[in-house]
Amino acid sequence: MRNGRLEFLDALRGVAALTVAVQHLAEVIWPGVLEFSHIWWRPGEFGVLVFFICSGFIIPASMERRGDLKEFWIGRAFRLFPLYLAVLGIGLLLYATPWAAPAPGYRVVSDTLLNTTMLQVFANRPLVIGASWTLGYEMVFYLTMTVLFMLGWHRRSAGISMGLMVSALVLGSTLVPAYLQQTQIRSWPAVVFGLIALAVVVIAPRLKSGAERSVGLTITVAVLLLMLNRPHDLWFAMLLLGSMFVGTALYRYDIGQLSGRTAAGVFSFAFVSIIVVQFCYHVGAAEPITGAVPRWWTEALTFCSAYAVFGVLFLLRRFSYPRVFVYLGTISYSVYLGHALVLMLPLPSVAPLLLFAGMVGFTLLLAAVTYHGIEKPGQLVGRKVISRYRARSGGTATVPPGATPGGPVISEAAAAPTLRTDALGVAPVDERTSELSHPVSRI
């Protein structure tokens, strides 16, 4: 830990982003890497899982420190979209060159507009940035957490995580027909209407005002429609969301809202569930380029290794890490998106190892430039917008209903002009520090 900041999260995010980039860059040079990742261990998927668990840990902390859902979404928008839209724009420009071409069937206007939302993966349309499919699941997690906060259910991380893992176990069982695992909106309209009706019955009475009910139900319906139209099997999507809530459960333990026994139980249950689901579900599709057929344990090993790495560094979370890892974590989002642009560039005729080193080096250089030139300025603009929003709202927080005082205290690097606390008793976030700043003192 340095300056009240848990650097293990930076280290994890940095390693995760670099692992994804390394796999994708290496695949275009050495076909054997693609075969290895398909039948033995998947570095890119490992990195994605680490990212997801980190998001599960970070997002509730960000929401609770702010104590205001509008502030959270303003912060997220300026955190994610400036860089994403810039990379998207460059990718579209590269489509006009001989080096890159859009996927077959790409519709210039509609698909471009769809790609600006980060939700294009749920529409089963071509992705300009291949790695952006994960951002769609991130957005679903943010939306889900928003509804949970509105309902005052945001502390139920352990139960939600285990519920999602149980859903994956049921849907991944060999006793469940394949068509239920692959259900989509157009196939089961009755399921869609039934889930929407259930959401109305469960959620509407628990929200006080008409505006809250409208927003809460709209978000809930959106999440249902997106998840019922995802491109992956439903059990896989449940494992992804469940993994995010595993991260949330560990956050609850870290701030004293969950016992160590419960947190360990959630983590262990998820770990075992992943193995059982992957064992029961038969993944028999051959890799299209090499023709290799994956084993059942390929993704089990990938998922479990991500859990193991996160778990080990979580146990070591109070330690400081080398600055290179911290910086790599700082620019991890730029690394994750920027390597997609490197993949769209022409490959010079040089020795493979030299080419790979050059591509990795250029990815890191591009990430540093885009972080300092686009990502960081976007975050600063977001903080100014939040400050203006606070001034207009009189410095009072909009807190989730059903929350009660008595949460942890966050140490501040500097006093804010107006001391606001949310309904969890959390002191105001310092907008000049990273969203990864963390509680270091407790009551």
Coordinates of C-alpha atoms in Angstrom, one line a residue:
M1 CA 0.0 0.0 0.0
R2 CA 1.3 3.5 -0.8
N3 CA -0.5 6.7 0.0
G4 CA -3.7 4.9 1.1
R5 CA -3.9 3.1 -2.3
L6 CA -4.2 -0.6 -2.7
E7 CA -1.7 -1.2 -5.3
F8 CA -2.5 -4.9 -5.8
L9 CA -5.5 -3.8 -7.9
D10 CA -3.1 -1.8 -10.2
A11 CA -0.8 -4.7 -10.5
L12 CA -3.7 -7.1 -11.3
R13 CA -5.1 -4.7 -13.9
G14 CA -1.7 -4.1 -15.5
V15 CA -0.9 -7.8 -15.8
A16 CA -4.4 -8.5 -17.1
A17 CA -4.3 -5.9 -19.9
L18 CA -0.8 -7.0 -20.9
T19 CA -1.7 -10.7 -20.9
V20 CA -4.7 -10.0 -23.3
A21 CA -2.5 -7.9 -25.6
V22 CA 0.3 -10.4 -25.6
Q23 CA -1.9 -13.2 -26.7
H24 CA -3.6 -11.3 -29.4
L25 CA -0.4 -9.9 -30.8
A26 CA 1.4 -13.2 -30.6
E27 CA -1.4 -15.0 -32.4
V28 CA -0.9 -13.0 -35.6
I29 CA 2.8 -14.0 -35.7
W30 CA 2.8 -17.6 -34.4
P31 CA -0.3 -19.7 -35.2
G32 CA 0.9 -22.2 -32.5
V33 CA 0.0 -19.6 -29.9
L34 CA -3.6 -19.7 -31.1
E35 CA -3.7 -23.5 -30.9
F36 CA -2.1 -23.4 -27.4
S37 CA -4.7 -20.9 -26.1
H38 CA -7.5 -22.9 -27.5
I39 CA -6.7 -26.3 -26.1
W40 CA -4.5 -25.7 -23.1
W41 CA -4.8 -22.3 -21.4
R42 CA -6.3 -19.0 -22.6
P43 CA -4.2 -16.0 -21.6
G44 CA -6.6 -13.5 -23.0
E45 CA -9.6 -15.0 -21.2
F46 CA -7.4 -15.1 -18.0
G47 CA -6.8 -11.4 -18.3
V48 CA -10.5 -10.7 -18.9
L49 CA -11.5 -12.7 -15.8
V50 CA -9.0 -10.8 -13.7
F51 CA -10.4 -7.5 -15.0
F52 CA -14.0 -8.7 -14.1
I53 CA -13.1 -9.6 -10.6
C54 CA -11.3 -6.3 -10.2
S55 CA -14.4 -4.5 -11.4
G56 CA -16.5 -6.3 -8.9
F57 CA -14.2 -5.1 -6.2
I58 CA -13.8 -1.5 -7.4
I59 CA -17.3 -0.5 -8.6
P60 CA -19.3 -0.8 -5.3
A61 CA -16.4 1.0 -3.6
S62 CA -16.8 3.8 -6.1
M63 CA -20.5 4.0 -5.7
E64 CA -20.4 4.0 -1.9
R65 CA -17.7 6.6 -1.7
R66 CA -19.6 8.9 -3.9
G67 CA -23.0 8.3 -2.3
D68 CA -24.7 9.5 -5.4
L69 CA -25.6 7.4 -8.4
K70 CA -25.6 10.3 -10.8
E71 CA -22.1 11.2 -9.8
F72 CA -21.1 7.6 -10.3
W73 CA -22.4 7.5 -13.9
I74 CA -20.9 10.9 -14.7
G75 CA -17.6 9.6 -13.5
R76 CA -17.9 6.3 -15.4
A77 CA -18.9 8.1 -18.6
F78 CA -15.9 10.4 -18.6
R79 CA -13.7 7.5 -17.4
L80 CA -14.6 5.1 -20.3
F81 CA -16.0 6.9 -23.3
P82 CA -13.4 9.5 -24.3
L83 CA -10.7 6.9 -24.9
Y84 CA -13.1 4.3 -26.3
L85 CA -14.7 6.7 -28.8
A86 CA -11.2 8.0 -29.9
V87 CA -10.0 4.4 -30.5
L88 CA -13.2 3.6 -32.2
G89 CA -12.8 6.6 -34.5
I90 CA -9.2 5.6 -35.4
G91 CA -10.3 2.1 -36.1
L92 CA -13.0 3.3 -38.5
L93 CA -10.4 5.5 -40.3
L94 CA -8.2 2.4 -40.6
Y95 CA -11.0 0.7 -42.4
A96 CA -10.4 3.1 -45.3
T97 CA -6.8 1.8 -45.7
P98 CA -5.6 -1.4 -47.4
W99 CA -4.4 -2.7 -44.1
A100 CA -7.8 -3.3 -42.4
A101 CA -11.3 -4.1 -43.5
P102 CA -14.6 -4.3 -41.6
A103 CA -16.2 -7.7 -41.0
P104 CA -18.4 -9.0 -43.7
G105 CA -21.8 -7.5 -43.6
Y106 CA -20.7 -4.4 -41.6
R107 CA -23.4 -1.7 -42.0
V108 CA -21.5 1.6 -41.9
V109 CA -24.1 3.8 -40.3
S110 CA -26.1 1.5 -38.0
D111 CA -23.2 -0.7 -36.9
T112 CA -21.0 2.4 -36.3
L113 CA -23.7 4.0 -34.1
L114 CA -24.2 0.7 -32.3
N115 CA -20.5 0.4 -31.6
T116 CA -20.5 3.8 -29.8
T117 CA -22.7 2.3 -27.1
M118 CA -20.3 -0.4 -25.9
L119 CA -23.4 -2.8 -26.0
Q120 CA -22.9 -4.0 -29.5
V121 CA -21.9 -7.5 -28.4
F122 CA -25.5 -8.1 -27.3
A123 CA -26.9 -7.1 -30.7
N124 CA -24.7 -9.8 -32.4
R125 CA -23.3 -7.2 -34.8
P126 CA -19.7 -6.9 -35.9
L127 CA -17.3 -5.3 -33.4
V128 CA -14.9 -2.6 -34.6
I129 CA -12.7 -3.2 -31.5
G130 CA -12.7 -6.9 -31.0
A131 CA -11.9 -6.8 -27.3
S132 CA -14.8 -4.4 -26.7
W133 CA -17.2 -7.4 -26.0
T134 CA -16.0 -7.3 -22.4
L135 CA -17.1 -3.7 -22.0
G136 CA -20.7 -4.8 -22.7
Y137 CA -20.6 -7.1 -19.8
E138 CA -19.0 -4.4 -17.7
M139 CA -21.9 -2.1 -18.5
V140 CA -24.5 -4.8 -17.6
F141 CA -22.7 -5.1 -14.2
Y142 CA -22.8 -1.3 -13.7
L143 CA -26.5 -1.3 -14.5
T144 CA -27.2 -4.2 -12.2
M145 CA -25.3 -2.6 -9.3
T146 CA -27.3 0.6 -9.9
V147 CA -30.6 -1.2 -9.5
L148 CA -29.3 -3.0 -6.4
F149 CA -28.3 0.4 -4.9
M150 CA -31.7 1.8 -5.6
L151 CA -33.4 -1.1 -3.9
G152 CA -30.9 -1.1 -1.0
W153 CA -29.8 -4.6 -1.8
H154 CA -26.2 -3.7 -2.7
R155 CA -24.7 -5.4 0.4
R156 CA -26.1 -8.8 -0.6
S157 CA -23.0 -9.6 -2.6
A158 CA -22.5 -13.1 -1.2
G159 CA -26.0 -14.3 -1.9
I160 CA -26.1 -12.7 -5.4
S161 CA -22.7 -14.3 -6.3
M162 CA -23.7 -17.7 -5.2
G163 CA -27.1 -17.4 -6.9
L164 CA -25.4 -16.7 -10.2
M165 CA -23.0 -19.6 -9.7
V166 CA -26.0 -21.9 -8.9
S167 CA -27.7 -20.6 -12.1
A168 CA -24.5 -21.5 -14.1
L169 CA -24.5 -25.0 -12.5
V170 CA -28.1 -25.6 -13.5
L171 CA -27.8 -24.2 -17.0
G172 CA -24.4 -25.9 -17.6
S173 CA -25.7 -29.3 -16.5
T174 CA -25.9 -32.1 -19.1
L175 CA -29.5 -32.6 -17.9
V176 CA -30.5 -29.2 -19.4
P177 CA -31.2 -29.2 -23.1
A178 CA -28.9 -27.2 -25.2
Y179 CA -31.7 -24.9 -26.5
L180 CA -32.2 -23.6 -22.9
Q181 CA -28.5 -22.8 -22.6
Q182 CA -28.6 -20.8 -25.8
T183 CA -32.0 -19.0 -25.3
Q184 CA -32.3 -15.6 -26.9
I185 CA -35.1 -13.1 -27.2
R186 CA -36.4 -14.1 -30.6
S187 CA -36.6 -17.8 -29.5
W188 CA -38.5 -17.4 -26.3
P189 CA -40.7 -14.2 -26.2
A190 CA -42.8 -15.8 -23.4
V191 CA -39.7 -16.0 -21.2
V192 CA -39.0 -12.3 -21.9
F193 CA -42.5 -11.2 -21.0
G194 CA -42.5 -13.4 -17.9
L195 CA -39.2 -12.1 -16.6
I196 CA -40.3 -8.5 -17.2
A197 CA -43.6 -9.1 -15.3
L198 CA -41.7 -10.7 -12.5
A199 CA -39.4 -7.7 -12.3
V200 CA -42.3 -5.3 -12.1
V201 CA -43.9 -7.3 -9.3
V202 CA -40.7 -7.5 -7.3
I203 CA -39.1 -4.1 -7.9
A204 CA -41.9 -1.6 -8.3
P205 CA -43.3 -1.8 -4.7
R206 CA -39.8 -1.4 -3.3
L207 CA -39.1 2.0 -5.0
K208 CA -40.7 5.0 -3.4
S209 CA -41.3 7.6 -6.1
G210 CA -42.7 7.3 -9.6
A211 CA -39.4 8.6 -11.0
E212 CA -37.4 5.9 -9.1
R213 CA -39.8 3.2 -10.3
S214 CA -39.5 4.4 -13.9
V215 CA -35.7 4.4 -13.8
G216 CA -35.3 1.2 -11.9
L217 CA -37.7 -0.8 -14.1
T218 CA -36.2 0.7 -17.3
I219 CA -32.7 -0.4 -16.2
T220 CA -34.0 -3.8 -15.1
V221 CA -35.7 -4.5 -18.4
A222 CA -32.7 -3.3 -20.3
V223 CA -30.4 -5.7 -18.4
L224 CA -32.9 -8.6 -19.0
L225 CA -33.1 -7.9 -22.7
L226 CA -29.3 -7.6 -23.1
M227 CA -28.6 -10.8 -21.2
L228 CA -31.2 -12.7 -23.1
N229 CA -29.6 -11.7 -26.3
R230 CA -26.0 -12.3 -25.5
P231 CA -23.8 -14.2 -28.0
H232 CA -22.5 -16.6 -25.4
D233 CA -24.2 -19.6 -23.7
L234 CA -26.2 -18.5 -20.7
W235 CA -24.2 -20.5 -18.3
F236 CA -21.0 -18.7 -19.4
A237 CA -22.6 -15.3 -19.0
M238 CA -23.7 -16.3 -15.5
L239 CA -20.1 -17.3 -14.7
L240 CA -18.9 -13.9 -15.9
L241 CA -21.4 -11.9 -13.8
G242 CA -21.0 -14.3 -10.8
S243 CA -17.2 -13.7 -10.9
M244 CA -17.8 -9.9 -10.7
F245 CA -19.9 -10.4 -7.6
V246 CA -17.2 -12.6 -6.1
G247 CA -15.0 -9.5 -6.3
T248 CA -17.8 -7.5 -4.7
A249 CA -18.0 -10.1 -1.8
L250 CA -14.2 -9.8 -1.2
Y251 CA -14.6 -6.0 -1.1
R252 CA -17.4 -6.5 1.5
Y253 CA -15.0 -8.6 3.6
D254 CA -12.2 -6.0 3.2
I255 CA -14.3 -3.2 4.7
G256 CA -15.7 -5.4 7.4
Q257 CA -19.2 -6.0 6.1
L258 CA -18.7 -9.7 5.5
S259 CA -17.1 -12.3 7.7
G260 CA -13.9 -14.0 6.6
R261 CA -15.7 -17.4 6.7
T262 CA -18.4 -16.2 4.4
A263 CA -16.0 -14.5 2.0
A264 CA -13.9 -17.7 1.8
G265 CA -17.0 -19.7 1.3
V266 CA -18.2 -17.6 -1.6
F267 CA -14.7 -17.7 -3.2
S268 CA -14.5 -21.5 -2.7
F269 CA -18.0 -22.1 -4.0
A270 CA -17.3 -20.1 -7.1
F271 CA -14.0 -21.9 -7.7
V272 CA -15.7 -25.4 -7.4
S273 CA -18.7 -24.3 -9.5
I274 CA -16.5 -23.3 -12.4
I275 CA -14.8 -26.7 -12.4
V276 CA -18.2 -28.6 -12.2
V277 CA -19.8 -26.4 -14.9
Q278 CA -16.9 -26.8 -17.3
F279 CA -16.8 -30.6 -16.7
C280 CA -20.6 -31.0 -17.3
Y281 CA -20.8 -28.8 -20.3
H282 CA -19.3 -30.4 -23.4
V283 CA -17.3 -27.8 -25.5
G284 CA -16.7 -29.8 -28.7
A285 CA -16.3 -27.1 -31.4
A286 CA -13.0 -27.3 -33.2
E287 CA -10.9 -24.2 -33.5
P288 CA -11.5 -23.0 -37.1
I289 CA -7.9 -22.3 -38.1
T290 CA -5.9 -25.1 -36.5
G291 CA -8.8 -27.6 -36.2
A292 CA -7.8 -28.3 -32.5
V293 CA -10.6 -29.4 -30.2
P294 CA -10.5 -28.0 -26.6
R295 CA -10.7 -30.2 -23.6
W296 CA -13.3 -29.6 -20.8
W297 CA -10.6 -28.3 -18.5
T298 CA -9.2 -25.7 -20.8
E299 CA -11.5 -22.9 -19.6
A300 CA -11.7 -24.4 -16.1
L301 CA -8.0 -23.9 -15.8
T302 CA -8.2 -20.4 -17.3
F303 CA -11.0 -19.3 -14.9
C304 CA -9.4 -20.9 -11.8
S305 CA -6.0 -19.5 -12.5
A306 CA -7.5 -16.0 -12.7
Y307 CA -9.2 -16.6 -9.4
A308 CA -6.0 -18.0 -7.8
V309 CA -3.9 -15.0 -8.9
F310 CA -6.5 -12.5 -7.7
G311 CA -6.8 -14.4 -4.4
V312 CA -3.1 -14.5 -3.8
L313 CA -2.7 -10.8 -4.5
F314 CA -5.8 -10.0 -2.4
L315 CA -4.1 -11.7 0.6
L316 CA -1.1 -9.5 -0.1
R317 CA -3.1 -6.4 -0.7
R318 CA -1.5 -4.3 2.1
F319 CA 1.9 -4.4 0.5
S320 CA 3.4 -2.0 -2.0
Y321 CA 4.2 -3.1 -5.5
P322 CA 7.0 -2.0 -7.9
R323 CA 6.1 1.3 -9.6
V324 CA 6.3 -0.3 -13.0
F325 CA 3.3 -2.5 -12.2
V326 CA 1.4 0.4 -10.7
Y327 CA 1.9 2.5 -13.8
L328 CA 1.0 -0.4 -16.0
G329 CA -2.2 -0.7 -14.1
T330 CA -2.8 3.0 -14.5
I331 CA -2.6 2.8 -18.3
S332 CA -4.2 -0.7 -18.5
Y333 CA -7.4 0.6 -20.1
S334 CA -5.4 2.3 -22.8
V335 CA -3.3 -0.9 -23.3
Y336 CA -6.5 -3.0 -23.6
L337 CA -8.1 -0.8 -26.2
G338 CA -4.9 0.4 -27.9
H339 CA -3.6 -3.1 -28.8
A340 CA -6.7 -3.5 -31.1
L341 CA -5.3 -0.6 -33.2
V342 CA -1.9 -2.2 -33.4
L343 CA -3.5 -5.4 -34.7
M344 CA -5.0 -3.4 -37.6
L345 CA -1.7 -2.1 -38.8
P346 CA 0.4 -3.8 -41.6
L347 CA 3.1 -6.2 -40.4
P348 CA 6.6 -5.4 -41.7
S349 CA 8.8 -8.3 -42.9
V350 CA 11.2 -8.7 -40.0
A351 CA 12.2 -11.6 -37.7
P352 CA 9.1 -12.8 -35.8
L353 CA 10.7 -12.2 -32.3
L354 CA 11.7 -8.7 -33.3
L355 CA 8.3 -8.0 -34.8
F356 CA 6.6 -9.2 -31.6
A357 CA 8.8 -7.1 -29.4
G358 CA 8.1 -4.1 -31.6
M359 CA 4.3 -4.6 -31.5
V360 CA 4.3 -4.9 -27.7
G361 CA 6.6 -1.9 -27.3
F362 CA 4.4 0.2 -29.7
T363 CA 1.3 -0.9 -27.8
L364 CA 2.8 0.3 -24.5
L365 CA 4.0 3.6 -26.1
L366 CA 0.6 4.2 -27.7
A367 CA -1.1 3.4 -24.3
A368 CA 1.1 5.9 -22.5
V369 CA 0.3 8.6 -25.1
T370 CA -3.4 8.0 -25.2
Y371 CA -3.6 7.8 -21.3
H372 CA -2.0 11.1 -20.8
G373 CA -3.5 12.7 -23.9
I374 CA -7.1 11.4 -23.8
E375 CA -7.9 9.2 -20.9
K376 CA -6.6 11.3 -18.0
P377 CA -7.9 14.7 -19.4
G378 CA -11.3 13.0 -19.9
Q379 CA -11.3 12.0 -16.2
L380 CA -10.4 15.6 -15.2
V381 CA -13.3 16.9 -17.2
G382 CA -15.5 14.4 -15.5
R383 CA -14.4 15.6 -12.1
K384 CA -15.2 19.2 -13.1
V385 CA -18.7 18.2 -14.2
I386 CA -19.2 16.4 -10.9
S387 CA -18.1 19.5 -9.0
R388 CA -20.6 21.6 -10.9
Y389 CA -23.3 19.0 -10.3
R390 CA -22.6 19.1 -6.6
A391 CA -22.8 22.9 -6.6
R392 CA -26.2 22.9 -8.3
S393 CA -27.5 20.2 -6.0
G394 CA -26.4 22.0 -2.9
G395 CA -23.8 19.5 -1.9
T396 CA -26.2 16.8 -0.8
A397 CA -25.9 13.2 -1.9
T398 CA -28.6 11.0 -3.4
V399 CA -28.2 7.8 -1.4
P400 CA -29.7 4.4 -2.1
P401 CA -32.8 3.6 -0.1
G402 CA -32.6 1.0 2.6
A403 CA -29.0 1.8 3.4
T404 CA -28.0 2.3 7.1
P405 CA -25.2 4.2 8.7
G406 CA -22.2 2.6 10.2
G407 CA -19.8 1.9 7.3
P408 CA -16.1 2.4 7.2
V409 CA -14.3 5.7 7.1
I410 CA -12.1 6.7 4.2
S411 CA -9.0 8.6 4.9
E412 CA -8.8 11.8 2.8
A413 CA -5.7 13.2 1.3
A414 CA -7.2 16.7 1.6
A415 CA -10.4 18.1 3.0
A416 CA -13.3 18.7 0.7
P417 CA -15.0 22.1 0.7
T418 CA -18.3 20.5 2.0
L419 CA -18.1 17.3 4.0
R420 CA -20.8 15.0 2.7
T421 CA -21.5 11.5 4.0
D422 CA -23.7 9.0 2.3
A423 CA -26.1 6.7 4.1
L424 CA -23.4 4.2 4.7
G425 CA -21.4 6.7 6.7
V426 CA -18.7 6.9 4.0
A427 CA -16.7 10.2 3.9
P428 CA -16.6 12.0 0.5
V429 CA -14.3 10.8 -2.2
D430 CA -11.4 13.1 -3.1
E431 CA -11.9 13.7 -6.8
R432 CA -8.2 14.4 -7.3
T433 CA -7.3 10.8 -6.4
S434 CA -7.8 7.6 -8.3
E435 CA -11.0 5.6 -8.0
L436 CA -8.8 2.8 -6.6
S437 CA -8.1 4.8 -3.4
H438 CA -9.2 2.7 -0.5
P439 CA -10.3 2.8 3.2
V440 CA -7.3 2.6 5.4
S441 CA -8.9 3.5 8.8
R442 CA -12.1 2.0 10.3
I443 CA -14.4 2.5 13.2

